[in-house]
Amino acid sequence: MKNEIQIKQDTTIRQLQLTFNKLYPFLKLEFFKEPHKAGKGTARNKMIESNAKLSQIQAVKSFGKITLSVDITVREMESIFHQKFGLYVQVFRKSGNIWLETSATDNWTLVQQNEEGESLAKHWKLERENSDDHDIY
C-alpha cells in the first residue's frame, strides 16, 4: 500500500494536515520555522499557523508529491519534507488526551505510530483523533 501527498504552491498547511490525518487518523503533522534535533522536540513558539500556504514558508521552492510506503519511518518522511520541499515538519501521535511528538520514536514507521495511537485511543475509549485539537507540549 502506498499513499501519496501532493505538495502544490497554493496548498495550505491545514489542507496538508487534513490529507495526512485521513491517511493516518491517529497522527498529525505540525510545521515549524526550524528543524528539530534528533530525539528532541521543537518549542511551540516555532510552530507555524495552519492557514499559511506552503509556498510562503518553504526554504526550497519545490512542488510535487511524497509517496508514503508502508515501511517509511517518521524520520525518513520528515527528511523528505525538508530535503525535497524545504519544510520542517514533525509528526505527533495521540496518546490518551494529549499529543506527543514522536521525536523519541522517529525510527518507527508511520503505520506503527498510527497503530500505537489507535491502541491508546481504544484504551482511552476515544473514537478517533480530532485533527483540530492542539495541546501545549
Short mmCIF file of N, CA and C in Angstrom, two decimals:
data_model
loop_
_atom_site.label_atom_id
_atom_site.label_comp_id
_atom_site.label_asym_id
_atom_site.label_seq_id
_atom_site.Cartn_x
_atom_site.Cartn_y
_atom_site.Cartn_z
N MET A 1 0.85 -1.18 0.00
CA MET A 1 0.00 0.00 0.00
C MET A 1 0.89 1.24 0.00
N LYS A 2 0.60 2.16 -0.91
CA LYS A 2 1.32 3.42 -0.98
C LYS A 2 0.31 4.56 -0.96
N ASN A 3 0.59 5.52 -0.14
CA ASN A 3 -0.23 6.73 -0.09
C ASN A 3 0.61 7.88 -0.60
N GLU A 4 -0.05 8.85 -1.23
CA GLU A 4 0.66 9.99 -1.75
C GLU A 4 0.08 11.28 -1.18
N ILE A 5 0.97 12.22 -0.95
CA ILE A 5 0.57 13.56 -0.51
C ILE A 5 1.11 14.53 -1.56
N GLN A 6 0.21 15.35 -2.07
CA GLN A 6 0.57 16.32 -3.11
C GLN A 6 0.97 17.64 -2.46
N ILE A 7 2.10 18.18 -2.88
CA ILE A 7 2.58 19.48 -2.42
C ILE A 7 2.46 20.45 -3.59
N LYS A 8 1.52 21.39 -3.48
CA LYS A 8 1.30 22.38 -4.54
C LYS A 8 1.57 23.78 -3.99
N GLN A 9 1.79 24.71 -4.88
CA GLN A 9 2.13 26.07 -4.49
C GLN A 9 1.04 26.71 -3.63
N ASP A 10 -0.22 26.44 -3.94
CA ASP A 10 -1.31 27.08 -3.20
C ASP A 10 -1.86 26.24 -2.05
N THR A 11 -1.24 25.11 -1.76
CA THR A 11 -1.67 24.25 -0.66
C THR A 11 -1.37 24.93 0.67
N THR A 12 -2.35 24.90 1.57
CA THR A 12 -2.11 25.44 2.91
C THR A 12 -1.65 24.32 3.83
N ILE A 13 -1.05 24.72 4.92
CA ILE A 13 -0.66 23.74 5.95
C ILE A 13 -1.88 22.94 6.37
N ARG A 14 -2.98 23.61 6.60
CA ARG A 14 -4.21 22.94 7.05
C ARG A 14 -4.66 21.86 6.08
N GLN A 15 -4.63 22.17 4.78
CA GLN A 15 -5.03 21.18 3.78
C GLN A 15 -4.13 19.95 3.83
N LEU A 16 -2.85 20.19 3.97
CA LEU A 16 -1.90 19.08 4.05
C LEU A 16 -2.11 18.28 5.33
N GLN A 17 -2.38 18.97 6.44
CA GLN A 17 -2.65 18.29 7.70
C GLN A 17 -3.88 17.39 7.59
N LEU A 18 -4.93 17.88 6.95
CA LEU A 18 -6.15 17.09 6.79
C LEU A 18 -5.92 15.87 5.91
N THR A 19 -5.16 16.04 4.83
CA THR A 19 -4.84 14.92 3.95
C THR A 19 -4.06 13.86 4.71
N PHE A 20 -3.06 14.28 5.45
CA PHE A 20 -2.25 13.35 6.24
C PHE A 20 -3.09 12.64 7.28
N ASN A 21 -3.97 13.38 7.96
CA ASN A 21 -4.80 12.80 9.01
C ASN A 21 -5.82 11.80 8.47
N LYS A 22 -6.24 11.95 7.23
CA LYS A 22 -7.13 10.95 6.61
C LYS A 22 -6.39 9.64 6.39
N LEU A 23 -5.10 9.74 6.06
CA LEU A 23 -4.28 8.55 5.84
C LEU A 23 -3.90 7.88 7.17
N TYR A 24 -3.63 8.70 8.17
CA TYR A 24 -3.18 8.23 9.48
C TYR A 24 -4.01 8.95 10.55
N PRO A 25 -5.19 8.42 10.87
CA PRO A 25 -6.14 9.14 11.73
C PRO A 25 -5.70 9.36 13.18
N PHE A 26 -4.62 8.73 13.63
CA PHE A 26 -4.17 8.93 15.00
C PHE A 26 -2.85 9.70 15.05
N LEU A 27 -2.52 10.31 13.91
CA LEU A 27 -1.31 11.12 13.81
C LEU A 27 -1.66 12.50 13.26
N LYS A 28 -0.76 13.44 13.49
CA LYS A 28 -0.92 14.75 12.85
C LYS A 28 0.45 15.32 12.54
N LEU A 29 0.47 16.22 11.57
CA LEU A 29 1.68 16.92 11.17
C LEU A 29 1.61 18.34 11.71
N GLU A 30 2.74 18.82 12.20
CA GLU A 30 2.87 20.23 12.55
C GLU A 30 4.09 20.76 11.82
N PHE A 31 4.03 22.02 11.45
CA PHE A 31 5.08 22.67 10.68
C PHE A 31 5.79 23.69 11.56
N PHE A 32 7.12 23.76 11.41
CA PHE A 32 7.93 24.62 12.26
C PHE A 32 8.86 25.51 11.44
N LYS A 33 9.34 26.57 12.07
CA LYS A 33 10.25 27.53 11.42
C LYS A 33 11.67 27.00 11.34
N GLU A 34 11.97 25.96 12.09
CA GLU A 34 13.31 25.40 12.10
C GLU A 34 13.23 23.90 12.39
N PRO A 35 14.28 23.15 12.06
CA PRO A 35 14.26 21.71 12.30
C PRO A 35 14.44 21.37 13.78
N HIS A 36 14.03 20.17 14.12
CA HIS A 36 14.29 19.71 15.48
C HIS A 36 15.55 18.86 15.48
N LYS A 37 16.20 18.82 16.61
CA LYS A 37 17.39 17.98 16.76
C LYS A 37 16.93 16.54 16.98
N ALA A 38 17.74 15.59 16.55
CA ALA A 38 17.40 14.18 16.69
C ALA A 38 17.04 13.86 18.14
N GLY A 39 15.89 13.22 18.32
CA GLY A 39 15.45 12.83 19.65
C GLY A 39 14.87 13.95 20.49
N LYS A 40 14.83 15.15 19.96
CA LYS A 40 14.32 16.31 20.70
C LYS A 40 13.12 16.90 19.99
N GLY A 41 12.31 17.63 20.71
CA GLY A 41 11.17 18.34 20.14
C GLY A 41 11.56 19.77 19.79
N THR A 42 10.60 20.50 19.26
CA THR A 42 10.79 21.90 18.93
C THR A 42 9.83 22.73 19.76
N ALA A 43 10.28 23.89 20.18
CA ALA A 43 9.44 24.77 21.02
C ALA A 43 8.17 25.18 20.26
N ARG A 44 7.09 25.24 21.01
CA ARG A 44 5.80 25.60 20.42
C ARG A 44 5.84 26.96 19.73
N ASN A 45 6.64 27.90 20.22
CA ASN A 45 6.68 29.22 19.60
C ASN A 45 7.35 29.19 18.23
N LYS A 46 7.88 28.07 17.83
CA LYS A 46 8.47 27.90 16.48
C LYS A 46 7.46 27.27 15.51
N MET A 47 6.26 26.93 16.01
CA MET A 47 5.23 26.31 15.17
C MET A 47 4.61 27.37 14.26
N ILE A 48 4.29 26.97 13.04
CA ILE A 48 3.70 27.86 12.05
C ILE A 48 2.19 27.63 12.01
N GLU A 49 1.44 28.72 11.94
CA GLU A 49 -0.02 28.65 11.89
C GLU A 49 -0.50 27.87 10.66
N SER A 50 -1.61 27.17 10.81
CA SER A 50 -2.08 26.27 9.76
C SER A 50 -2.70 26.97 8.56
N ASN A 51 -2.96 28.28 8.64
CA ASN A 51 -3.54 28.97 7.49
C ASN A 51 -2.47 29.42 6.48
N ALA A 52 -1.19 29.25 6.80
CA ALA A 52 -0.11 29.65 5.89
C ALA A 52 -0.06 28.72 4.68
N LYS A 53 0.25 29.31 3.52
CA LYS A 53 0.47 28.50 2.32
C LYS A 53 1.88 27.94 2.38
N LEU A 54 2.04 26.72 1.89
CA LEU A 54 3.35 26.08 1.91
C LEU A 54 4.39 26.92 1.18
N SER A 55 4.00 27.54 0.07
CA SER A 55 4.94 28.34 -0.71
C SER A 55 5.47 29.54 0.08
N GLN A 56 4.74 29.98 1.10
CA GLN A 56 5.17 31.11 1.93
C GLN A 56 6.23 30.71 2.95
N ILE A 57 6.31 29.44 3.27
CA ILE A 57 7.22 29.01 4.35
C ILE A 57 8.35 28.11 3.87
N GLN A 58 8.35 27.76 2.60
CA GLN A 58 9.37 26.86 2.08
C GLN A 58 10.73 27.52 1.97
N ALA A 59 11.76 26.80 2.41
CA ALA A 59 13.13 27.24 2.20
C ALA A 59 13.56 26.87 0.78
N VAL A 60 12.97 25.82 0.22
CA VAL A 60 13.21 25.38 -1.15
C VAL A 60 11.87 25.41 -1.86
N LYS A 61 11.77 26.21 -2.91
CA LYS A 61 10.50 26.32 -3.67
C LYS A 61 10.42 25.15 -4.65
N SER A 62 9.83 24.07 -4.18
CA SER A 62 9.69 22.85 -4.97
C SER A 62 8.31 22.27 -4.70
N PHE A 63 7.72 21.68 -5.72
CA PHE A 63 6.38 21.11 -5.58
C PHE A 63 6.36 19.74 -6.22
N GLY A 64 5.42 18.91 -5.80
CA GLY A 64 5.33 17.55 -6.31
C GLY A 64 4.60 16.69 -5.30
N LYS A 65 5.00 15.44 -5.21
CA LYS A 65 4.32 14.54 -4.29
C LYS A 65 5.31 13.75 -3.46
N ILE A 66 4.81 13.32 -2.32
CA ILE A 66 5.55 12.44 -1.43
C ILE A 66 4.81 11.11 -1.40
N THR A 67 5.53 10.04 -1.68
CA THR A 67 4.94 8.71 -1.62
C THR A 67 5.26 8.12 -0.25
N LEU A 68 4.22 7.72 0.45
CA LEU A 68 4.36 7.17 1.80
C LEU A 68 4.11 5.67 1.74
N SER A 69 5.19 4.90 1.61
CA SER A 69 5.07 3.45 1.59
C SER A 69 4.84 2.95 3.01
N VAL A 70 4.44 1.69 3.15
CA VAL A 70 4.14 1.14 4.47
C VAL A 70 5.36 1.07 5.38
N ASP A 71 6.55 1.08 4.79
CA ASP A 71 7.75 0.95 5.61
C ASP A 71 8.50 2.28 5.82
N ILE A 72 7.91 3.39 5.43
CA ILE A 72 8.59 4.67 5.62
C ILE A 72 8.53 5.06 7.10
N THR A 73 9.68 5.47 7.61
CA THR A 73 9.72 5.88 9.02
C THR A 73 9.40 7.36 9.14
N VAL A 74 9.09 7.77 10.35
CA VAL A 74 8.86 9.18 10.62
C VAL A 74 10.08 9.99 10.22
N ARG A 75 11.25 9.54 10.61
CA ARG A 75 12.50 10.25 10.29
C ARG A 75 12.67 10.42 8.79
N GLU A 76 12.41 9.36 8.03
CA GLU A 76 12.54 9.42 6.57
C GLU A 76 11.56 10.41 5.97
N MET A 77 10.30 10.38 6.43
CA MET A 77 9.31 11.29 5.88
C MET A 77 9.66 12.74 6.22
N GLU A 78 10.05 12.99 7.47
CA GLU A 78 10.42 14.35 7.85
C GLU A 78 11.61 14.83 7.03
N SER A 79 12.53 13.94 6.73
CA SER A 79 13.70 14.28 5.92
C SER A 79 13.29 14.62 4.49
N ILE A 80 12.37 13.88 3.92
CA ILE A 80 11.88 14.17 2.57
C ILE A 80 11.22 15.54 2.52
N PHE A 81 10.39 15.84 3.51
CA PHE A 81 9.75 17.16 3.55
C PHE A 81 10.81 18.26 3.55
N HIS A 82 11.88 18.04 4.30
CA HIS A 82 12.92 19.06 4.39
C HIS A 82 13.77 19.13 3.12
N GLN A 83 14.30 17.99 2.70
CA GLN A 83 15.23 17.99 1.57
C GLN A 83 14.56 18.33 0.24
N LYS A 84 13.38 17.79 0.02
CA LYS A 84 12.72 17.97 -1.27
C LYS A 84 11.90 19.25 -1.34
N PHE A 85 11.31 19.65 -0.20
CA PHE A 85 10.37 20.77 -0.22
C PHE A 85 10.74 21.93 0.70
N GLY A 86 11.83 21.81 1.44
CA GLY A 86 12.24 22.91 2.31
C GLY A 86 11.27 23.19 3.44
N LEU A 87 10.64 22.14 3.97
CA LEU A 87 9.65 22.28 5.04
C LEU A 87 10.10 21.49 6.27
N TYR A 88 9.93 22.09 7.43
CA TYR A 88 10.26 21.42 8.69
C TYR A 88 8.97 20.91 9.32
N VAL A 89 8.80 19.60 9.31
CA VAL A 89 7.60 19.00 9.89
C VAL A 89 7.98 18.07 11.02
N GLN A 90 7.03 17.89 11.92
CA GLN A 90 7.14 16.88 12.96
C GLN A 90 5.82 16.14 13.05
N VAL A 91 5.92 14.85 13.28
CA VAL A 91 4.75 14.00 13.46
C VAL A 91 4.42 13.95 14.94
N PHE A 92 3.13 14.05 15.24
CA PHE A 92 2.62 13.90 16.60
C PHE A 92 1.66 12.73 16.62
N ARG A 93 1.65 12.01 17.75
CA ARG A 93 0.76 10.86 17.93
C ARG A 93 -0.14 11.13 19.12
N LYS A 94 -1.41 10.81 18.95
CA LYS A 94 -2.36 10.96 20.05
C LYS A 94 -2.06 9.89 21.09
N SER A 95 -1.98 10.33 22.33
CA SER A 95 -1.72 9.42 23.44
C SER A 95 -2.69 9.79 24.55
N GLY A 96 -3.82 9.09 24.55
CA GLY A 96 -4.86 9.45 25.52
C GLY A 96 -5.43 10.81 25.19
N ASN A 97 -5.29 11.74 26.10
CA ASN A 97 -5.84 13.08 25.89
C ASN A 97 -4.79 14.11 25.47
N ILE A 98 -3.59 13.66 25.15
CA ILE A 98 -2.55 14.60 24.76
C ILE A 98 -1.90 14.17 23.44
N TRP A 99 -1.22 15.10 22.83
CA TRP A 99 -0.42 14.83 21.63
C TRP A 99 1.03 14.73 22.04
N LEU A 100 1.70 13.69 21.57
CA LEU A 100 3.14 13.51 21.84
C LEU A 100 3.92 13.67 20.55
N GLU A 101 4.99 14.42 20.62
CA GLU A 101 5.91 14.44 19.48
C GLU A 101 6.53 13.07 19.40
N THR A 102 6.71 12.59 18.21
CA THR A 102 7.27 11.24 18.05
C THR A 102 8.78 11.26 17.97
N SER A 103 9.40 12.35 18.38
CA SER A 103 10.86 12.50 18.22
C SER A 103 11.65 11.36 18.85
N ALA A 104 11.16 10.78 19.93
CA ALA A 104 11.87 9.67 20.58
C ALA A 104 11.67 8.35 19.83
N THR A 105 10.66 8.31 18.95
CA THR A 105 10.38 7.09 18.19
C THR A 105 10.35 7.38 16.69
N ASP A 106 11.20 8.29 16.24
CA ASP A 106 11.25 8.64 14.82
C ASP A 106 11.68 7.48 13.93
N ASN A 107 12.25 6.43 14.53
CA ASN A 107 12.64 5.26 13.76
C ASN A 107 11.47 4.31 13.50
N TRP A 108 10.32 4.57 14.10
CA TRP A 108 9.12 3.78 13.84
C TRP A 108 8.52 4.21 12.50
N THR A 109 7.82 3.29 11.86
CA THR A 109 7.12 3.65 10.63
C THR A 109 5.86 4.45 10.98
N LEU A 110 5.33 5.15 9.98
CA LEU A 110 4.07 5.86 10.18
C LEU A 110 2.96 4.89 10.55
N VAL A 111 2.98 3.71 9.94
CA VAL A 111 1.97 2.69 10.25
C VAL A 111 2.08 2.28 11.72
N GLN A 112 3.29 2.03 12.20
CA GLN A 112 3.48 1.66 13.61
C GLN A 112 3.00 2.78 14.54
N GLN A 113 3.35 4.01 14.21
CA GLN A 113 2.93 5.15 15.03
C GLN A 113 1.41 5.23 15.09
N ASN A 114 0.78 5.09 13.92
CA ASN A 114 -0.68 5.18 13.86
C ASN A 114 -1.34 4.05 14.64
N GLU A 115 -0.78 2.83 14.52
CA GLU A 115 -1.33 1.68 15.26
C GLU A 115 -1.19 1.88 16.77
N GLU A 116 -0.07 2.46 17.20
CA GLU A 116 0.12 2.76 18.63
C GLU A 116 -0.92 3.78 19.09
N GLY A 117 -1.13 4.82 18.28
CA GLY A 117 -2.14 5.82 18.60
C GLY A 117 -3.54 5.21 18.68
N GLU A 118 -3.83 4.32 17.75
CA GLU A 118 -5.14 3.65 17.75
C GLU A 118 -5.30 2.78 18.99
N SER A 119 -4.25 2.04 19.34
CA SER A 119 -4.28 1.19 20.53
C SER A 119 -4.52 2.03 21.79
N LEU A 120 -3.82 3.15 21.89
CA LEU A 120 -4.02 4.03 23.04
C LEU A 120 -5.41 4.64 23.05
N ALA A 121 -5.94 4.95 21.87
CA ALA A 121 -7.29 5.51 21.78
C ALA A 121 -8.32 4.49 22.27
N LYS A 122 -8.11 3.22 21.91
CA LYS A 122 -9.02 2.17 22.38
C LYS A 122 -8.95 2.05 23.90
N HIS A 123 -7.74 2.15 24.41
CA HIS A 123 -7.56 2.09 25.86
C HIS A 123 -8.29 3.25 26.53
N TRP A 124 -8.21 4.43 25.92
CA TRP A 124 -8.85 5.63 26.48
C TRP A 124 -10.29 5.79 25.97
N LYS A 125 -10.73 4.83 25.12
CA LYS A 125 -12.08 4.82 24.57
C LYS A 125 -12.39 6.07 23.74
N LEU A 126 -11.42 6.46 22.93
CA LEU A 126 -11.61 7.58 22.01
C LEU A 126 -12.00 7.02 20.65
N GLU A 127 -12.90 7.68 19.97
CA GLU A 127 -13.36 7.22 18.67
C GLU A 127 -12.28 7.37 17.61
N ARG A 128 -11.72 8.56 17.50
CA ARG A 128 -10.71 8.86 16.51
C ARG A 128 -10.14 10.21 16.85
N GLU A 129 -9.05 10.53 16.30
CA GLU A 129 -8.38 11.79 16.54
C GLU A 129 -9.19 12.97 16.04
N ASN A 130 -9.20 14.02 16.80
CA ASN A 130 -9.77 15.29 16.36
C ASN A 130 -8.60 16.13 15.87
N SER A 131 -8.50 16.30 14.55
CA SER A 131 -7.33 16.97 13.98
C SER A 131 -7.29 18.47 14.33
N ASP A 132 -8.37 19.02 14.88
CA ASP A 132 -8.37 20.42 15.31
C ASP A 132 -7.85 20.59 16.73
N ASP A 133 -7.61 19.48 17.41
CA ASP A 133 -7.16 19.52 18.79
C ASP A 133 -5.68 19.85 18.85
N HIS A 134 -5.33 20.86 19.62
CA HIS A 134 -3.92 21.25 19.77
C HIS A 134 -3.61 21.37 21.25
N ASP A 135 -2.55 20.72 21.65
CA ASP A 135 -2.10 20.78 23.03
C ASP A 135 -0.86 21.64 23.13
N ILE A 136 -0.64 22.20 24.29
CA ILE A 136 0.64 22.81 24.58
C ILE A 136 1.53 21.68 25.03
N TYR A 137 2.63 21.52 24.39
CA TYR A 137 3.52 20.40 24.73
C TYR A 137 4.81 20.87 25.30
#
